Every structure is written in structure tokens, then in C-alpha cells.
Amino acid sequence: SQTIHQWPATLVQPVGSPLSLECTVEGTSNPNLYWYRQAAGRGLQLLFYSVGIGQISSEVPQNLSASRPQDRQFILSSKKLLLSDSGFYLCAWSVGGIGNTEAFFGQGTRLTVV
Amino acid sequence: GENVEQHPSTLSVQEGDSAVIKCTYSDSASNYFPWYKQELGKGPQLIIDIRSNVGEKKDQRIAVTLNKTAKHFSLHITETQPEDSAVYFCAARDDKIIFGKGTRLHILP
């Protein structure tokens, strides 16, 4: 069966520090991968999605970047965190290609920038 | 790109009553409409979905309807129970999955 792992679960970082959040998927090949952010009491904002290794689409201009160095690995990064980067970050995967299938979410990383 | 609007943002219903959450989408190419339930501090979990060739789908106390012409879809929860309290998200998918802003559902005892 397929599983998605996201870590760490909680992170407190000072303003100006770098960020690296990692997500890996097991049990499937060539998935679509997604990073979402959820601000407190708000909806799920799509940040990045990827249909393959090295293929990243950015949905909103921001202080963050994403990379997909391997088929089932998706990394969210920042060189210098801002206070506004605080939030709940969720990684998700879905079956590759344009299709009518659901997304499966990781358990999320709660990032607090202080 | 796709834009999904969801209403209401907060909904309180008495236990045992029904709850309805409504969504609209903008991209007629979207062909898949999932609904997710999110409990505090956790990732969203799929509860029901509907595809564009279907008008209605039901799973026990949960049902979803889709009107492709009007680009509307709705979630219906009947006989609500305390454990239904959570945040619910609708979404629409063509190539990527775009979510509504969520509805916080409170079930009142």
C-alpha cells in the first residue's frame, strides 16, 4: 500500500534562518506531488506541484522554493524565513497524470517563525 | 486557473439535524470533485468524491451532488453526530487540485 511521510511534525525557526521540509512517498511510482500551506483558520493554498523529477510548478510568488530530486521525494525550502511563512504545511500525492483521483495527505508540519 | 468558492465558512447545527456545504468552481475542464475532512492538527482525509459523469453519490450519512452546468457541488451530512465536528474542504481537479477555504462545522449537543 502507499504511504506518505512528512517531517518534522513541528518546527520553530528564527526569522532569517533557512528551511527544509521533506516529504517522501512509498508504494507508488511517478506520482504527482503537492505542497500546500494552511494559515491559521484558513484554507489550503497550493504552493507547488510536480508531475515528475525536476518538474516544479509554482502557484504563488513567495519566499519559498521546491525541488524534486527523486521520483518520490519532494522538498520545500527557503533561504531566509519570514514571519509570514508561519503556518501548517502539507505534502500530498496523487496518481500521476491528469486524472480523476484523490490526493493523499501527509500529517503536516507546523512551522512557527519567531 | 481554477478557483473554488466554499460556503459557509462556519456552520453550527443541532445533533441529529442535517448540514449542507456548498461549493462553486470556475474551470469547466475540472472533472473530479473530492471532499475532505480535517481534524485539528492533522492532514485532510477524503470522505467522499464525485466525478463529472455522475450527478449524485451517497455513502451512508454523507452525500454529494454535482451540477456541471451551473458548476456547483454540495456536501450533505444527515443525522449529524458529535464526531462530525471538523473542518470540511471541497476541491476541484483538472491537472492540479484546488481547494475551497473550508467550512468549520460545529455539532451542538
GROMACS .gro file of C-alpha atoms in nm:
model
  223
    1SER     CA    1   0.000   0.000   0.000
    2GLN     CA    2   0.102   0.359  -0.049
    3THR     CA    3   0.223   0.579   0.235
    4ILE     CA    4   0.338   0.937   0.262
    5HIS     CA    5   0.587   1.059   0.518
    6GLN     CA    6   0.640   1.420   0.607
    7TRP     CA    7   0.877   1.560   0.865
    8PRO     CA    8   0.933   1.719   1.102
    9ALA     CA    9   0.589   1.745   1.263
   10THR     CA   10   0.670   2.069   1.441
   11LEU     CA   11   0.937   2.328   1.377
   12VAL     CA   12   1.024   2.660   1.538
   13GLN     CA   13   1.270   2.869   1.341
   14PRO     CA   14   1.404   3.225   1.381
   15VAL     CA   15   1.342   3.488   1.116
   16GLY     CA   16   1.615   3.481   0.854
   17SER     CA   17   1.705   3.117   0.906
   18PRO     CA   18   1.684   2.856   0.626
   19LEU     CA   19   1.412   2.593   0.594
   20SER     CA   20   1.399   2.243   0.458
   21LEU     CA   21   1.088   2.026   0.483
   22GLU     CA   22   1.097   1.681   0.333
   23CYS     CA   23   0.823   1.456   0.202
   24THR     CA   24   0.856   1.104   0.067
   25VAL     CA   25   0.603   0.867  -0.082
   26GLU     CA   26   0.625   0.489  -0.080
   27GLY     CA   27   0.441   0.224  -0.276
   28THR     CA   28   0.377   0.413  -0.599
   29SER     CA   29   0.572   0.540  -0.898
   30ASN     CA   30   0.568   0.873  -1.080
   31PRO     CA   31   0.314   1.038  -0.851
   32ASN     CA   32   0.202   1.398  -0.874
   33LEU     CA   33   0.334   1.574  -0.565
   34TYR     CA   34   0.200   1.885  -0.396
   35TRP     CA   35   0.293   2.131  -0.123
   36TYR     CA   36   0.007   2.321   0.040
   37ARG     CA   37   0.011   2.580   0.315
   38GLN     CA   38  -0.267   2.636   0.562
   39ALA     CA   39  -0.254   2.956   0.765
   40ALA     CA   40  -0.434   2.955   1.100
   41GLY     CA   41  -0.808   2.920   1.041
   42ARG     CA   42  -0.765   2.943   0.666
   43GLY     CA   43  -0.796   2.719   0.365
   44LEU     CA   44  -0.542   2.510   0.178
   45GLN     CA   45  -0.330   2.719  -0.054
   46LEU     CA   46  -0.144   2.533  -0.327
   47LEU     CA   47   0.221   2.639  -0.326
   48PHE     CA   48   0.392   2.397  -0.565
   49TYR     CA   49   0.309   2.089  -0.762
   50SER     CA   50   0.524   1.849  -0.957
   51VAL     CA   51   0.443   1.593  -1.225
   52GLY     CA   52   0.794   1.447  -1.242
   53ILE     CA   53   1.158   1.470  -1.135
   54GLY     CA   54   1.285   1.824  -1.172
   55GLN     CA   55   0.943   1.950  -1.290
   56ILE     CA   56   0.807   2.208  -1.048
   57SER     CA   57   0.520   2.449  -1.097
   58SER     CA   58   0.491   2.742  -0.861
   59GLU     CA   59   0.145   2.867  -0.790
   60VAL     CA   60   0.217   3.182  -0.593
   61PRO     CA   61   0.516   3.417  -0.576
   62GLN     CA   62   0.678   3.382  -0.238
   63ASN     CA   63   0.982   3.328  -0.027
   64LEU     CA   64   0.977   2.952  -0.079
   65SER     CA   65   1.105   2.706  -0.337
   66ALA     CA   66   1.053   2.337  -0.404
   67SER     CA   67   1.264   2.062  -0.551
   68ARG     CA   68   1.207   1.703  -0.656
   69PRO     CA   69   1.545   1.533  -0.667
   70GLN     CA   70   1.397   1.183  -0.682
   71ASP     CA   71   1.069   1.042  -0.811
   72ARG     CA   72   0.911   1.009  -0.468
   73GLN     CA   73   1.083   1.289  -0.281
   74PHE     CA   74   0.958   1.646  -0.259
   75ILE     CA   75   1.140   1.916  -0.064
   76LEU     CA   76   1.019   2.260   0.040
   77SER     CA   77   1.291   2.513   0.111
   78SER     CA   78   1.362   2.871   0.199
   79LYS     CA   79   1.691   3.056   0.221
   80LYS     CA   80   1.561   3.313   0.472
   81LEU     CA   81   1.235   3.266   0.659
   82LEU     CA   82   0.990   3.549   0.715
   83LEU     CA   83   0.737   3.580   0.996
   84SER     CA   84   0.464   3.542   0.733
   85ASP     CA   85   0.596   3.195   0.646
   86SER     CA   86   0.444   3.056   0.967
   87GLY     CA   87   0.170   2.804   0.903
   88PHE     CA   88   0.077   2.441   0.863
   89TYR     CA   89   0.250   2.286   0.561
   90LEU     CA   90   0.103   1.980   0.399
   91CYS     CA   91   0.255   1.750   0.142
   92ALA     CA   92   0.025   1.541  -0.075
   93TRP     CA   93   0.044   1.296  -0.363
   94SER     CA   94  -0.195   1.173  -0.630
   95VAL     CA   95  -0.176   0.923  -0.913
   96GLY     CA   96   0.037   1.066  -1.190
   97GLY     CA   97  -0.106   1.228  -1.498
   98ILE     CA   98  -0.427   1.419  -1.549
   99GLY     CA   99  -0.681   1.202  -1.380
  100ASN     CA  100  -0.982   1.197  -1.160
  101THR     CA  101  -0.824   1.065  -0.845
  102GLU     CA  102  -0.788   1.189  -0.494
  103ALA     CA  103  -0.489   1.339  -0.317
  104PHE     CA  104  -0.345   1.171  -0.012
  105PHE     CA  105  -0.204   1.399   0.253
  106GLY     CA  106   0.079   1.370   0.498
  107GLN     CA  107   0.028   1.463   0.860
  108GLY     CA  108   0.167   1.812   0.813
  109THR     CA  109   0.443   2.028   0.958
  110ARG     CA  110   0.352   2.313   1.186
  111LEU     CA  111   0.609   2.586   1.126
  112THR     CA  112   0.640   2.879   1.361
  113VAL     CA  113   0.878   3.157   1.264
  114VAL     CA  114   0.983   3.367   1.562
  115GLY     CA  115  -0.676   2.885  -1.342
  116GLU     CA  116  -0.930   2.708  -1.127
  117ASN     CA  117  -1.100   2.897  -0.844
  118VAL     CA  118  -1.313   2.720  -0.584
  119GLU     CA  119  -1.553   2.911  -0.360
  120GLN     CA  120  -1.696   2.743  -0.049
  121HIS     CA  121  -1.982   2.850   0.178
  122PRO     CA  122  -2.047   2.888   0.461
  123SER     CA  123  -1.717   2.940   0.640
  124THR     CA  124  -1.876   2.833   0.971
  125LEU     CA  125  -2.182   2.617   1.028
  126SER     CA  126  -2.348   2.513   1.354
  127VAL     CA  127  -2.623   2.251   1.359
  128GLN     CA  128  -2.802   2.061   1.631
  129GLU     CA  129  -2.705   1.700   1.672
  130GLY     CA  130  -2.931   1.488   1.456
  131ASP     CA  131  -3.004   1.765   1.207
  132SER     CA  132  -2.861   1.788   0.855
  133ALA     CA  133  -2.568   2.000   0.738
  134VAL     CA  134  -2.515   2.131   0.384
  135ILE     CA  135  -2.196   2.284   0.248
  136LYS     CA  136  -2.187   2.436  -0.099
  137CYS     CA  137  -1.906   2.497  -0.345
  138THR     CA  138  -1.869   2.651  -0.688
  139TYR     CA  139  -1.583   2.618  -0.933
  140SER     CA  140  -1.474   2.816  -1.233
  141ASP     CA  141  -1.289   2.581  -1.471
  142SER     CA  142  -1.526   2.373  -1.682
  143ALA     CA  143  -1.237   2.132  -1.752
  144SER     CA  144  -1.236   2.014  -1.388
  145ASN     CA  145  -1.363   1.659  -1.377
  146TYR     CA  146  -1.313   1.538  -1.021
  147PHE     CA  147  -1.457   1.683  -0.701
  148PRO     CA  148  -1.341   1.542  -0.367
  149TRP     CA  149  -1.446   1.640  -0.018
  150TYR     CA  150  -1.204   1.625   0.272
  151LYS     CA  151  -1.247   1.630   0.649
  152GLN     CA  152  -0.971   1.777   0.861
  153GLU     CA  153  -0.946   1.728   1.233
  154LEU     CA  154  -0.733   1.953   1.449
  155GLY     CA  155  -0.362   1.923   1.385
  156LYS     CA  156  -0.398   1.654   1.120
  157GLY     CA  157  -0.386   1.631   0.745
  158PRO     CA  158  -0.714   1.625   0.550
  159GLN     CA  159  -0.878   1.289   0.486
  160LEU     CA  160  -1.100   1.210   0.190
  161ILE     CA  161  -1.460   1.139   0.290
  162ILE     CA  162  -1.638   1.125  -0.046
  163ASP     CA  163  -1.577   1.222  -0.405
  164ILE     CA  164  -1.772   1.259  -0.728
  165ARG     CA  165  -1.667   1.252  -1.089
  166SER     CA  166  -1.802   1.467  -1.365
  167ASN     CA  167  -2.011   1.193  -1.526
  168VAL     CA  168  -2.217   1.146  -1.209
  169GLY     CA  169  -2.481   1.378  -1.061
  170GLU     CA  170  -2.510   1.235  -0.712
  171LYS     CA  171  -2.329   0.993  -0.487
  172LYS     CA  172  -2.417   0.867  -0.141
  173ASP     CA  173  -2.223   0.685   0.128
  174GLN     CA  174  -2.428   0.618   0.442
  175ARG     CA  175  -2.496   0.959   0.604
  176ILE     CA  176  -2.291   1.154   0.351
  177ALA     CA  177  -2.399   1.253   0.002
  178VAL     CA  178  -2.256   1.478  -0.266
  179THR     CA  179  -2.436   1.635  -0.560
  180LEU     CA  180  -2.284   1.789  -0.873
  181ASN     CA  181  -2.439   2.029  -1.123
  182LYS     CA  182  -2.185   2.063  -1.404
  183THR     CA  183  -2.391   2.315  -1.596
  184ALA     CA  184  -2.401   2.553  -1.302
  185LYS     CA  185  -2.057   2.448  -1.176
  186HIS     CA  186  -2.198   2.378  -0.830
  187PHE     CA  187  -2.138   2.086  -0.597
  188SER     CA  188  -2.259   2.027  -0.245
  189LEU     CA  189  -2.195   1.805   0.056
  190HIS     CA  190  -2.489   1.681   0.261
  191ILE     CA  191  -2.448   1.521   0.603
  192THR     CA  192  -2.764   1.376   0.758
  193GLU     CA  193  -2.828   1.272   1.118
  194THR     CA  194  -2.523   1.465   1.234
  195GLN     CA  195  -2.320   1.332   1.526
  196PRO     CA  196  -2.063   1.496   1.757
  197GLU     CA  197  -1.777   1.328   1.571
  198ASP     CA  198  -1.881   1.513   1.255
  199SER     CA  199  -1.740   1.832   1.408
  200ALA     CA  200  -1.437   1.926   1.196
  201VAL     CA  201  -1.329   2.145   0.907
  202TYR     CA  202  -1.453   2.031   0.568
  203PHE     CA  203  -1.292   2.122   0.235
  204CYS     CA  204  -1.424   2.087  -0.114
  205ALA     CA  205  -1.186   2.068  -0.408
  206ALA     CA  206  -1.184   2.056  -0.785
  207ARG     CA  207  -0.929   1.885  -1.004
  208ASP     CA  208  -0.826   1.901  -1.365
  209ASP     CA  209  -0.449   1.854  -1.352
  210LYS     CA  210  -0.389   2.001  -1.008
  211ILE     CA  211  -0.616   2.002  -0.705
  212ILE     CA  212  -0.755   2.336  -0.588
  213PHE     CA  213  -0.933   2.362  -0.254
  214GLY     CA  214  -1.204   2.584  -0.116
  215LYS     CA  215  -1.133   2.782   0.201
  216GLY     CA  216  -1.307   2.533   0.425
  217THR     CA  217  -1.615   2.514   0.646
  218ARG     CA  218  -1.584   2.472   1.021
  219LEU     CA  219  -1.876   2.251   1.122
  220HIS     CA  220  -1.990   2.252   1.486
  221ILE     CA  221  -2.237   1.990   1.603
  222LEU     CA  222  -2.429   2.124   1.901
  223PRO     CA  223  -2.546   1.878   2.171
   0.00000   0.00000   0.00000
